[in-house]
Coordinates of C-alpha atoms and ligand atoms in Angstrom, one line a residue:
M97 CA 131.9 202.6 24.4
Q98 CA 130.7 199.2 25.4
K99 CA 132.6 197.5 28.5
K100 CA 135.1 194.6 28.3
K101 CA 133.7 191.3 29.8
I102 CA 136.2 190.3 32.2
K103 CA 137.1 186.8 32.1
C104 CA 140.9 186.2 33.6
I105 CA 142.4 188.9 36.6
A106 CA 145.6 188.7 38.1
V107 CA 146.4 189.2 41.9
F108 CA 149.9 189.7 43.8
T109 CA 150.9 191.8 46.9
S110 CA 153.6 194.2 47.1
G111 CA 155.3 196.1 49.3
G112 CA 156.0 194.8 53.1
D113 CA 153.7 192.0 54.2
A114 CA 151.1 192.2 56.3
P115 CA 148.8 189.3 58.5
G116 CA 145.1 189.3 56.6
M117 CA 147.1 189.3 53.1
N118 CA 146.6 185.6 52.2
A119 CA 143.3 186.2 53.5
A120 CA 142.4 189.1 51.3
I121 CA 144.5 186.6 48.2
R122 CA 141.7 183.7 49.0
A123 CA 138.7 186.7 48.2
V124 CA 139.9 187.7 45.0
T125 CA 140.5 184.2 44.2
R126 CA 137.1 182.8 45.8
A127 CA 135.3 185.6 44.2
A128 CA 136.9 185.7 40.9
L129 CA 136.1 181.6 40.4
A130 CA 132.5 182.2 41.7
N131 CA 132.3 184.7 38.0
K132 CA 133.7 181.8 36.3
V133 CA 136.5 184.3 36.0
E134 CA 140.4 182.6 35.6
V135 CA 143.1 184.1 38.4
Y136 CA 146.5 184.2 37.7
G137 CA 148.4 184.9 40.8
I138 CA 151.8 186.7 40.1
N139 CA 154.7 186.1 42.8
Y140 CA 157.0 188.8 44.3
G141 CA 154.7 192.0 43.2
F142 CA 155.2 194.4 40.6
H143 CA 158.7 192.2 40.2
G144 CA 156.8 189.0 39.1
M145 CA 154.9 191.5 36.7
I146 CA 158.0 192.2 35.2
E147 CA 160.0 188.7 35.1
N148 CA 156.7 186.3 34.0
D149 CA 156.6 184.7 37.3
F150 CA 152.6 183.7 37.0
W151 CA 150.9 180.5 38.7
K152 CA 147.2 179.6 37.9
L153 CA 144.6 180.2 41.0
N154 CA 142.7 177.5 41.1
Y155 CA 140.3 176.8 44.8
E156 CA 142.9 174.2 45.8
D157 CA 146.7 177.4 46.2
I158 CA 143.9 178.7 48.2
G159 CA 142.7 176.6 50.8
G160 CA 144.1 176.6 54.1
I161 CA 145.3 179.6 54.2
I162 CA 143.2 182.3 55.6
N163 CA 145.3 181.9 59.3
L164 CA 148.4 182.0 57.7
G165 CA 150.8 185.3 58.0
G166 CA 152.7 186.6 55.1
T167 CA 152.0 186.4 51.7
I168 CA 151.3 183.0 49.2
L169 CA 152.6 185.2 46.3
K170 CA 155.6 186.4 48.0
T171 CA 156.2 190.0 48.1
A172 CA 158.9 193.0 46.8
R173 CA 159.5 196.3 46.8
C174 CA 160.6 196.5 42.4
K175 CA 162.7 199.9 41.8
E176 CA 162.4 198.2 38.0
F177 CA 158.4 199.3 37.4
V178 CA 159.1 203.0 38.0
T179 CA 160.8 202.9 34.5
Y180 CA 158.7 202.7 31.4
E181 CA 160.6 199.4 30.0
G182 CA 159.9 198.1 33.6
R183 CA 156.1 198.7 33.6
Q184 CA 156.3 197.5 29.1
K185 CA 157.6 194.3 30.4
A186 CA 154.4 194.3 32.4
Y187 CA 152.6 194.3 30.3
K188 CA 153.8 192.1 27.1
N189 CA 153.3 189.6 30.3
L190 CA 149.7 190.4 31.1
K191 CA 148.2 190.4 27.8
E192 CA 150.0 187.6 26.8
R193 CA 147.7 185.9 29.4
N194 CA 144.8 187.4 28.6
I195 CA 144.5 189.4 31.8
D196 CA 141.8 191.9 31.8
G197 CA 142.0 193.9 35.4
V198 CA 144.6 193.3 38.0
V199 CA 144.1 193.6 41.9
V200 CA 147.0 195.1 43.8
I201 CA 146.8 194.1 47.7
G202 CA 150.1 196.5 49.3
G203 CA 150.3 200.1 50.2
D204 CA 150.1 203.6 49.1
G205 CA 154.0 203.0 46.7
S206 CA 151.6 199.6 45.3
F207 CA 148.9 202.4 44.4
N208 CA 151.1 204.9 42.8
G209 CA 153.1 202.2 40.4
A210 CA 149.3 200.8 39.4
T211 CA 147.9 204.8 38.4
C212 CA 150.8 205.3 36.5
F213 CA 150.9 201.8 34.4
S214 CA 146.7 202.3 34.3
S215 CA 147.7 205.9 32.7
E216 CA 149.9 203.9 29.8
F217 CA 148.5 200.8 29.5
D218 CA 144.8 199.8 29.0
I219 CA 144.5 197.2 31.7
P220 CA 142.6 198.3 35.1
F221 CA 143.8 197.8 38.3
I222 CA 142.0 197.5 42.1
G223 CA 143.6 198.0 45.4
I224 CA 143.2 196.4 48.3
P225 CA 145.0 197.9 51.2
G226 CA 147.7 195.9 52.9
T227 CA 149.8 197.3 55.7
I228 CA 151.0 197.3 59.5
D229 CA 150.9 201.1 59.2
N230 CA 147.1 201.9 58.4
D231 CA 148.4 205.0 57.0
I232 CA 146.3 205.3 54.1
N233 CA 144.0 208.1 53.1
G234 CA 140.3 207.5 52.5
T235 CA 140.2 204.2 54.5
D236 CA 139.6 204.0 57.9
Y237 CA 141.0 200.8 58.1
T238 CA 144.0 199.0 56.6
I239 CA 144.8 195.1 56.6
G240 CA 146.8 193.5 59.0
F241 CA 147.2 196.6 61.3
D242 CA 144.9 195.1 64.0
T243 CA 147.2 191.7 64.2
A244 CA 150.3 194.4 64.6
L245 CA 148.2 196.3 66.9
N246 CA 147.4 193.2 69.1
T247 CA 151.5 191.9 68.6
V248 CA 152.5 195.2 70.0
V249 CA 150.0 194.9 73.7
R250 CA 151.4 191.9 74.2
A251 CA 155.2 192.1 73.6
V252 CA 154.1 195.5 76.0
D253 CA 152.5 193.5 78.5
K254 CA 155.6 191.5 78.6
I255 CA 157.9 194.1 79.4
K256 CA 155.3 195.4 81.3
D257 CA 156.8 192.7 83.7
T258 CA 160.1 193.2 83.8
A259 CA 159.9 197.2 83.8
R260 CA 157.5 196.7 87.6
S261 CA 160.1 194.0 88.7
H262 CA 162.9 196.3 88.4
G263 CA 161.5 200.2 88.6
R264 CA 162.8 200.7 85.0
I265 CA 161.7 202.9 82.2
F266 CA 161.3 201.6 79.1
F267 CA 161.7 203.1 75.6
V268 CA 159.0 200.5 73.2
E269 CA 159.8 201.2 69.3
S270 CA 156.9 200.4 67.5
M271 CA 156.7 200.2 63.7
G272 CA 154.9 202.5 61.8
R273 CA 157.0 204.2 59.5
E274 CA 156.5 207.9 59.1
A275 CA 153.0 207.0 60.6
G276 CA 152.1 206.9 64.4
L277 CA 148.5 205.2 64.6
L278 CA 150.1 201.9 65.0
A279 CA 152.3 203.5 68.4
L280 CA 148.7 205.4 69.6
G281 CA 146.8 202.7 69.0
S282 CA 148.9 200.6 71.1
G283 CA 150.1 202.6 73.7
L284 CA 146.3 202.7 75.0
A285 CA 145.8 199.9 75.1
C286 CA 148.6 198.9 77.0
G287 CA 148.4 202.2 78.8
A288 CA 151.8 203.3 78.1
E289 CA 153.1 206.5 80.1
V290 CA 153.9 208.6 77.5
I291 CA 153.1 208.1 73.8
L292 CA 155.4 209.7 70.9
I293 CA 154.2 209.6 67.7
P294 CA 155.3 212.5 64.7
E295 CA 152.0 213.9 64.2
V296 CA 152.0 215.6 67.7
M297 CA 155.2 217.1 68.8
E298 CA 154.2 218.3 72.4
Q299 CA 154.1 215.1 73.5
E300 CA 157.5 215.6 74.4
E301 CA 156.5 217.6 77.4
E302 CA 154.8 215.0 77.9
L303 CA 157.8 212.5 78.9
D304 CA 159.6 215.5 80.0
K305 CA 156.4 215.7 82.9
F306 CA 156.9 211.4 83.5
I307 CA 159.9 211.7 84.4
Q308 CA 159.6 214.9 86.5
K309 CA 157.1 212.7 88.2
G310 CA 158.7 209.9 88.6
I311 CA 161.5 211.7 90.4
A312 CA 159.3 213.2 93.2
N313 CA 157.0 210.6 93.5
K314 CA 160.1 207.8 93.2
K315 CA 157.6 205.8 90.6
T316 CA 160.7 205.1 88.9
S317 CA 158.9 201.8 86.0
G318 CA 156.7 202.8 82.8
I319 CA 156.2 202.3 79.0
I320 CA 156.9 205.2 76.1
L321 CA 155.8 203.4 73.6
V322 CA 157.4 205.5 70.7
A323 CA 156.6 205.2 67.4
E324 CA 159.8 204.6 64.8
G325 CA 159.4 207.9 62.6
Y326 CA 159.3 210.3 66.0
K327 CA 160.8 213.3 64.7
T328 CA 163.5 214.1 67.1
G329 CA 164.8 209.6 66.8
G330 CA 163.6 207.1 67.8
A331 CA 163.8 204.9 71.2
L332 CA 167.1 205.2 71.5
K333 CA 168.0 208.4 71.4
L334 CA 164.9 209.1 73.4
A335 CA 166.5 206.6 75.9
E336 CA 170.2 208.2 75.9
R337 CA 168.6 211.4 75.9
V338 CA 166.9 210.7 79.5
K339 CA 170.3 208.6 80.7
A340 CA 172.1 211.5 79.8
K341 CA 170.3 213.8 82.0
H342 CA 169.1 211.2 84.5
P343 CA 171.5 209.0 85.1
D344 CA 170.0 207.6 88.3
I345 CA 167.0 206.5 85.9
E346 CA 167.0 202.7 84.4
A347 CA 166.3 203.0 81.2
R348 CA 166.1 200.4 79.1
V349 CA 165.3 200.3 74.6
S350 CA 162.9 197.8 73.3
I351 CA 162.7 197.7 69.5
L352 CA 160.0 195.1 68.8
G353 CA 161.0 195.3 64.8
H354 CA 159.3 192.8 62.8
I355 CA 157.5 190.5 64.9
Q356 CA 154.7 193.7 64.3
R357 CA 154.7 191.6 60.7
G358 CA 154.0 188.4 61.0
G359 CA 151.9 186.0 62.9
S360 CA 148.8 184.8 62.4
P361 CA 146.0 187.5 61.5
T362 CA 142.9 188.5 63.3
A363 CA 139.8 188.0 63.5
Q364 CA 139.4 191.4 62.2
D365 CA 142.3 191.4 59.8
R366 CA 140.2 188.3 58.4
I367 CA 137.1 189.7 57.9
A368 CA 138.4 193.3 56.3
A369 CA 140.5 191.3 53.7
T370 CA 137.6 188.9 52.8
R371 CA 135.1 191.9 52.4
M372 CA 137.9 193.5 50.4
G373 CA 138.9 190.7 48.5
V374 CA 135.2 190.3 47.3
A375 CA 134.4 194.1 47.0
A376 CA 137.5 194.1 44.9
V377 CA 136.7 191.8 41.7
D378 CA 133.2 193.9 42.2
S379 CA 134.7 196.5 41.4
L380 CA 136.7 195.1 38.2
L381 CA 133.6 193.3 36.9
A382 CA 131.5 196.9 37.3
G383 CA 133.9 198.3 34.6
K384 CA 136.0 200.2 37.6
K385 CA 139.8 200.8 37.8
N386 CA 142.7 202.7 39.6
L387 CA 140.3 202.7 42.7
M388 CA 141.4 201.8 46.4
I389 CA 138.7 199.4 48.1
G390 CA 138.4 201.1 51.3
L391 CA 136.0 200.5 54.6
K392 CA 134.8 204.0 56.2
N393 CA 132.4 203.8 59.1
H394 CA 132.3 200.2 58.6
A395 CA 131.1 200.3 55.1
I396 CA 132.9 199.4 51.6
V397 CA 133.9 202.6 49.6
E398 CA 135.9 202.9 46.5
V399 CA 138.2 205.3 47.1
P400 CA 140.7 206.7 43.7
F401 CA 144.2 206.1 43.6
S402 CA 144.9 209.5 43.6
L403 CA 143.3 209.8 46.8
A404 CA 144.8 206.8 48.3
E405 CA 148.0 209.4 49.2
K406 CA 150.3 208.0 52.7
A407 CA 150.3 212.3 53.1
F408 CA 146.9 212.5 53.6
R409 CA 145.9 210.3 56.3
P410 CA 144.9 212.1 59.0
I411 CA 145.6 210.4 63.4
N412 CA 142.6 210.3 64.9
S413 CA 142.7 213.3 67.3
E414 CA 140.3 211.7 69.9
F415 CA 142.5 209.3 70.5
V416 CA 145.4 211.6 71.6
R417 CA 142.8 213.8 73.1
I418 CA 141.9 210.9 76.1
Q419 CA 145.5 209.5 76.4
K420 CA 146.0 213.1 77.9
V421 CA 143.0 213.4 79.7
I422 CA 143.3 209.5 81.1
T423 CA 147.7 210.1 81.8
R424 CA 147.9 211.1 85.7
D425 CA 149.6 214.2 86.6
Ligands
F6P1858 O1 155.3 199.5 56.2 C1 155.2 198.8 56.9 C2 156.8 198.2 57.8 O2 156.9 197.4 58.1 C3 157.0 199.9 58.2 O3 155.8 200.0 59.7 C4 158.2 199.6 58.6 O4 159.2 201.0 58.4 C5 158.7 199.4 57.2 O5 158.2 198.8 56.5 C6 159.8 197.7 57.3 O6 160.4 197.6 56.0 P1 161.3 196.6 55.9 O7 160.6 195.4 56.3 O8 161.5 196.8 54.2 O9 162.5 196.2 56.4

């Protein structure tokens, strides 16, 4: 069968926003326009696709956005796309504009939606991983991770001032959903005494050891970095447990929340987004579909959507090991 020539594409962001999404939108648009391909932006992800919320993108629309956090195309988590009727409406809106291919920037939930759509309709999708959680299998990196990592580190550096000054233990909770990569990376970078992530259960013993050691040595300050998805509860629960056992310890909780999703993207995020954006357009032009653009060992790779699932993403065991090595006994 002859390959269909791509003349018009659409791009949208979906799921949680991540710093660097704008840089990816910019790269997709520029790469398409450079190939004489028209580009539509879709507002609010799959929701906008269903609600016919499209706009034509040109060079001036994506000028000056590489350094902006959030997403100029807005984003949403859409329930209606789960239904066949929702996807049918979306298809009709894409077809009306003669859109031959779509780039979706988001997480694995967005890729699942795209896979489902492509199995029913004749419009190819290519994905770009964008989430601060870095929890997608098949790619070493997701756009937004480095910026979020730096946000956590800067926040913890400040919290440490108070921890030291008052002799307090801080339970700092990072985002990451069920994944611990953000907590693990930022914990290493800010010198956390203990890092608690869902993937490694025995780390809780490290917390007990740290508390006991602190009591024995009269060392009362420190940072316990907890991933929000930690299995026996987040920072609040853990702090309560410690306070109940050791009423003399001054423990405080700091849940960093959505500051981790905002801010100007770091150079690493901008470069990754730009590389992935151009690669996504290359893949569409080459007639490919149903795959995510990823980075493996610093090189661009194409990963089938079926493998780009959250559940398969392994934790960096070297990071876990070195955290143990550098923790003082
Ligand atoms: O997936 C990104 C993320 O920020 C997670 O780390 C977090 O659990 C979730 O989104 C929060 O979602 P919302 O912004 O919808 O509350």
